[in-house]
XYZ file of C-alpha atoms in Angstrom:
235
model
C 41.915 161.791 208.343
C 41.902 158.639 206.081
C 43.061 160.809 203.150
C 46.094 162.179 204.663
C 47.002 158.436 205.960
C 46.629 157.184 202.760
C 48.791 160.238 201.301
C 51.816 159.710 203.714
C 52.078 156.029 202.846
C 51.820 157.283 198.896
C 54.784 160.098 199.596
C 56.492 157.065 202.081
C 56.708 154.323 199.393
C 57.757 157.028 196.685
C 60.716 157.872 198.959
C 61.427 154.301 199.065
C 61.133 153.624 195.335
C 63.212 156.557 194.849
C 65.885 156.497 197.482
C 69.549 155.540 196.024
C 70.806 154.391 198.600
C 68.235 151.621 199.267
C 68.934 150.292 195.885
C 72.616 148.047 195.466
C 75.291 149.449 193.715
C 76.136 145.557 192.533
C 74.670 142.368 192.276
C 77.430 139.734 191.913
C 77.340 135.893 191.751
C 79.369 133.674 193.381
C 80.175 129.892 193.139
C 80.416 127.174 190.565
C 77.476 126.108 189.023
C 76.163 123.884 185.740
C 73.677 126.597 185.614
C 75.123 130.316 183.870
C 75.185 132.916 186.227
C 72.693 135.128 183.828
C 70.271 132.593 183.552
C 69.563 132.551 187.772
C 70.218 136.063 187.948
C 67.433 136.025 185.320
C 65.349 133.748 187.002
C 65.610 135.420 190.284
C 64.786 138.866 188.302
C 61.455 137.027 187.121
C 60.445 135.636 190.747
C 60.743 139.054 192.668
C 58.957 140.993 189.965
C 55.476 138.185 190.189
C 55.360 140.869 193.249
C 53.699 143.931 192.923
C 55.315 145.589 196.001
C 58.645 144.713 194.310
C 57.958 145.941 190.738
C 56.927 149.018 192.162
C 60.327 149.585 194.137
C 62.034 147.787 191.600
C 64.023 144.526 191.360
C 67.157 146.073 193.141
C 65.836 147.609 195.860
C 67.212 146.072 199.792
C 64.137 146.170 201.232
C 63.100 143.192 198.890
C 65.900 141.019 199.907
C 66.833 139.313 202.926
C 69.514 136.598 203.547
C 69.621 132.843 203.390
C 68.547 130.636 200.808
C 66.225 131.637 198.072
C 64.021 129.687 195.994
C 64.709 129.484 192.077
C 61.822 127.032 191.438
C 61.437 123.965 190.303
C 64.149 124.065 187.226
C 67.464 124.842 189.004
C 68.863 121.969 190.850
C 70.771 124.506 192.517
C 71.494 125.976 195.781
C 71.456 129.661 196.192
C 71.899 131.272 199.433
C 71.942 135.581 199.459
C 74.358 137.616 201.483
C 73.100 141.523 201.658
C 76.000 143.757 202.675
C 74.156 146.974 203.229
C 76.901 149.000 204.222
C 78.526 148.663 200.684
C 75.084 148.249 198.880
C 76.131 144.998 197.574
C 74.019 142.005 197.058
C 76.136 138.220 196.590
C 74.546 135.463 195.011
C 76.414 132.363 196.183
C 75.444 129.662 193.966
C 76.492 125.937 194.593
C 74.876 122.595 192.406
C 72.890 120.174 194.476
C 74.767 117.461 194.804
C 74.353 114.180 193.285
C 72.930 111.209 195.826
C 71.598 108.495 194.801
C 68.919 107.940 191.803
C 65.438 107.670 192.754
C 62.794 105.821 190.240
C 59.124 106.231 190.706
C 56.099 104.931 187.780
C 58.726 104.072 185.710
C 60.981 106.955 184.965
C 64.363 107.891 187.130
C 65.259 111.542 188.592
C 68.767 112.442 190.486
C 67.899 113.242 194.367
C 70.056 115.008 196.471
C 71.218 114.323 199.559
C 68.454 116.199 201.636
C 65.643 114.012 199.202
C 65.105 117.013 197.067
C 64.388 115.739 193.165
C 66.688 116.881 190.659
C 67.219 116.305 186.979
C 66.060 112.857 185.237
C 69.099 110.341 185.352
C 69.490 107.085 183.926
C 68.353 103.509 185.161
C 71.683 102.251 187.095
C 72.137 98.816 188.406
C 75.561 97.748 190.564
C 77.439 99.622 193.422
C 79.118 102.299 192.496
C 75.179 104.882 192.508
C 72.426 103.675 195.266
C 69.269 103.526 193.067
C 65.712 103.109 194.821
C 62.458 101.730 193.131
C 59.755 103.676 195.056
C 56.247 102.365 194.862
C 54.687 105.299 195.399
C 51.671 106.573 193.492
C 52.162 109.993 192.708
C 54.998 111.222 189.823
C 58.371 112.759 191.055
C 59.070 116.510 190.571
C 61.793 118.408 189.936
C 62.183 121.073 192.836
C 59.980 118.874 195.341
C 61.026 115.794 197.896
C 60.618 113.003 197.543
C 58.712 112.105 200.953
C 56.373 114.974 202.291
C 57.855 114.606 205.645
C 61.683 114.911 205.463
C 62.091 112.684 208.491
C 61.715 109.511 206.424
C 64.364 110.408 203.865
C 66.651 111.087 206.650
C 66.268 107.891 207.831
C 66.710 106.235 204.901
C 70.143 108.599 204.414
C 71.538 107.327 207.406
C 70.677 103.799 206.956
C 72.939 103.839 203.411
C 75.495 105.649 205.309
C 75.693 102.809 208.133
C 75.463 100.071 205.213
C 78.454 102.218 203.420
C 80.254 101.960 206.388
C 80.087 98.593 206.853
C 80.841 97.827 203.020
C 77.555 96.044 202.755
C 77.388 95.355 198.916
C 73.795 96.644 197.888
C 72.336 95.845 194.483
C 68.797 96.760 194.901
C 66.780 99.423 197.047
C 62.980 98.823 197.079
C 60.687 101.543 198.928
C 56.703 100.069 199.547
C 55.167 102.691 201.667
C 57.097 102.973 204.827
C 58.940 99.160 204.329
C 62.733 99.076 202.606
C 64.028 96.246 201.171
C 67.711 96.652 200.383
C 69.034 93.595 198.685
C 72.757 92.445 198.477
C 75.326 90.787 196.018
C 75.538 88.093 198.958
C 71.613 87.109 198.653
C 70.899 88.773 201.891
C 67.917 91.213 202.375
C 67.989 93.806 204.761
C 64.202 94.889 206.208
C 63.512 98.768 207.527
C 61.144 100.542 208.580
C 60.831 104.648 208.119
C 58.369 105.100 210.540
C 60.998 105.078 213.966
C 64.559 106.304 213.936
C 67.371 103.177 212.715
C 68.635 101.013 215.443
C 71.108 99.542 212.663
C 74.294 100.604 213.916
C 74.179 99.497 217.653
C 72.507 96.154 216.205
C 74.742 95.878 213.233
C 77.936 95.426 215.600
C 76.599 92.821 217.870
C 74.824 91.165 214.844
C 78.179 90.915 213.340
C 79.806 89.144 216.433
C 76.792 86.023 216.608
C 76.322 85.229 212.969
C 77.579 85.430 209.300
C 75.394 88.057 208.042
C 76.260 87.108 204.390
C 75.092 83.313 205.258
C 71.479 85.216 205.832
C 67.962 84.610 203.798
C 66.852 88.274 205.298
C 67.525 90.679 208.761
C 64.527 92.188 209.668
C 64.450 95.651 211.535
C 60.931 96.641 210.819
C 60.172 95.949 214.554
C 61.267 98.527 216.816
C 64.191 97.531 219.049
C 63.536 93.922 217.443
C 65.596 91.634 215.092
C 64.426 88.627 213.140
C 66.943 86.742 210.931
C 66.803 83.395 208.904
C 69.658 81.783 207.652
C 69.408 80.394 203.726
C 68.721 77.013 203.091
C-alpha cells in the first residue's frame, strides 16, 4: 500500500513539474531601482533554487510563488513586492529602493537606515540639519538587510519622536542612543531626554511646554519618566 502512495505522489509531482500551464509565460519587472533589473531577477533565481522542491519544478513554476514582499537578502536595499496573475501566467516584480532616513553609526562605522529601521548601504559621517544622524552605543555591528533594534517598536518610537521634533522645527545637531535613553541635542544648547521603552508623550507635552517656558532658554527636557517632565533652565 506504501508503494503505490509513494508512486502517486512520484506521477503527482511529475505532472506538476511538467504541466505548462503552471509555469508563467513572463516574468517582468517593474519600478525604478539603483539595482538592474537582471541582477534581482538573478538574485531571486538563486534564492528559490537553495530549494529542492523548487529546482525540481523549476524556477518558473506558480506553485513556488505567492504574493507580497519577497526577501532578496541582505545586499539589496530594495523593496520587492510579487504580483502573480494566474489567469495570464504572468509573474510582476515591482521593485522600489528603500528609502533614505536618517544615518545610523554604531562601533565606529555609519550605514543608511530606512525609514522602518532596516540597515542599508554604508553612508558617510554627517553633522548639521539637513540628514538626522544617530550614534548608537550598542555592542553588536550593524548589518546590511537587518534592523537596527530587534524589536521594531523602539525604532518606531524613535521615528515619531523626529517627526514631532520636525514638526516643530526643533534644530537637532546630535542624536545619541545608550540602551533605551536618547539624547537629542540642539543648535540652541538644549537637550531633549527619551525613553524607548513606553510610547512618546512629546506632542501633547510639547504644546503646553511651549505655552509656560522658552524651550530654547533650557539646560535639558526630560521625558524619560512616563507621563512626567523635568526641565532646568541654563545658567
Amino acid at each position: 500500500m506504501g508503494g503505490v502512495f509513494l508512486l502517486v505522489i512520484i506521477l503527482f509531482l511529475g505532472f506538476i513539474a511538467g504541466a505548462s500551464f503552471l509555469n508563467f509565460k513572463e516574468i517582468k519587472i517593474s519600478g525604478s531601482s539603483r539595482i538592474a533589473g537582471a541582477d534581482i531577477l538573478a538574485n531571486l533565481r538563486v534564492e528559490k533554487l537553495k530549494n529542492p522542491f523548487a529546482r525540481y519544478l523549476g524556477y518558473g513554476n506558480m506553485i513556488l510563488w505567492r504574493d507580497g514582499e519577497l526577501d532578496l537578502g541582505d545586499d539589496f536595499p530594495v523593496r520587492v513586492i510579487a504580483e502573480n496573475n494566474v489567469w495570464e501566467r504572468i509573474l510582476e516584480i515591482k521593485v522600489e529602493d528603500r528609502v533614505r532616513f536618517l544615518v545610523w553609526c554604531r562601533s565606529e562605522r555609519c550605514y543608511w537606515v530606512d525609514d522602518a529601521g532596516i540597515v542599508l548601504e554604508p553612508a558617510p559621517i554627517a553633522e548639521g540639519q539637513l540628514i538626522s544622524v544617530v550614534y548608537d552605543g550598542g555592542g553588536n555591528a550593524l548589518v546590511p538587510g537587518i534592523g537596527v533594534f530587534e524589536d521594531d517598536s523602539r525604532f518606531l518610537r524613535l521615528k515619531n519622536i523626529l517627526e514631532i521634533v520636525g514638526k516643530n522645527k526643533i534644530p537637532v545637531s546630535k542624536i545619541l542612543i545608550d540602551g533605551d535613553d536618547v539624547n537629542m541635542g540642539t543648535m540652541w544648547g538644549t537637550d531633549f531626554l527619551f525613553s524607548l521603552r513606553f510610547d512618546s508623550f512629546f506632542v501633547k507635552a510639547l504644546d503646553q511646554l511651549m505655552t509656560r517656558i522658552k524651550i530654547s532658554k533650557m539646560a535639558y527636557i526630560d521625558f524619560r519618566v512616563e507621563n512626567k517632565i523635568y526641565y532646568k533652565a541654563r545658567d
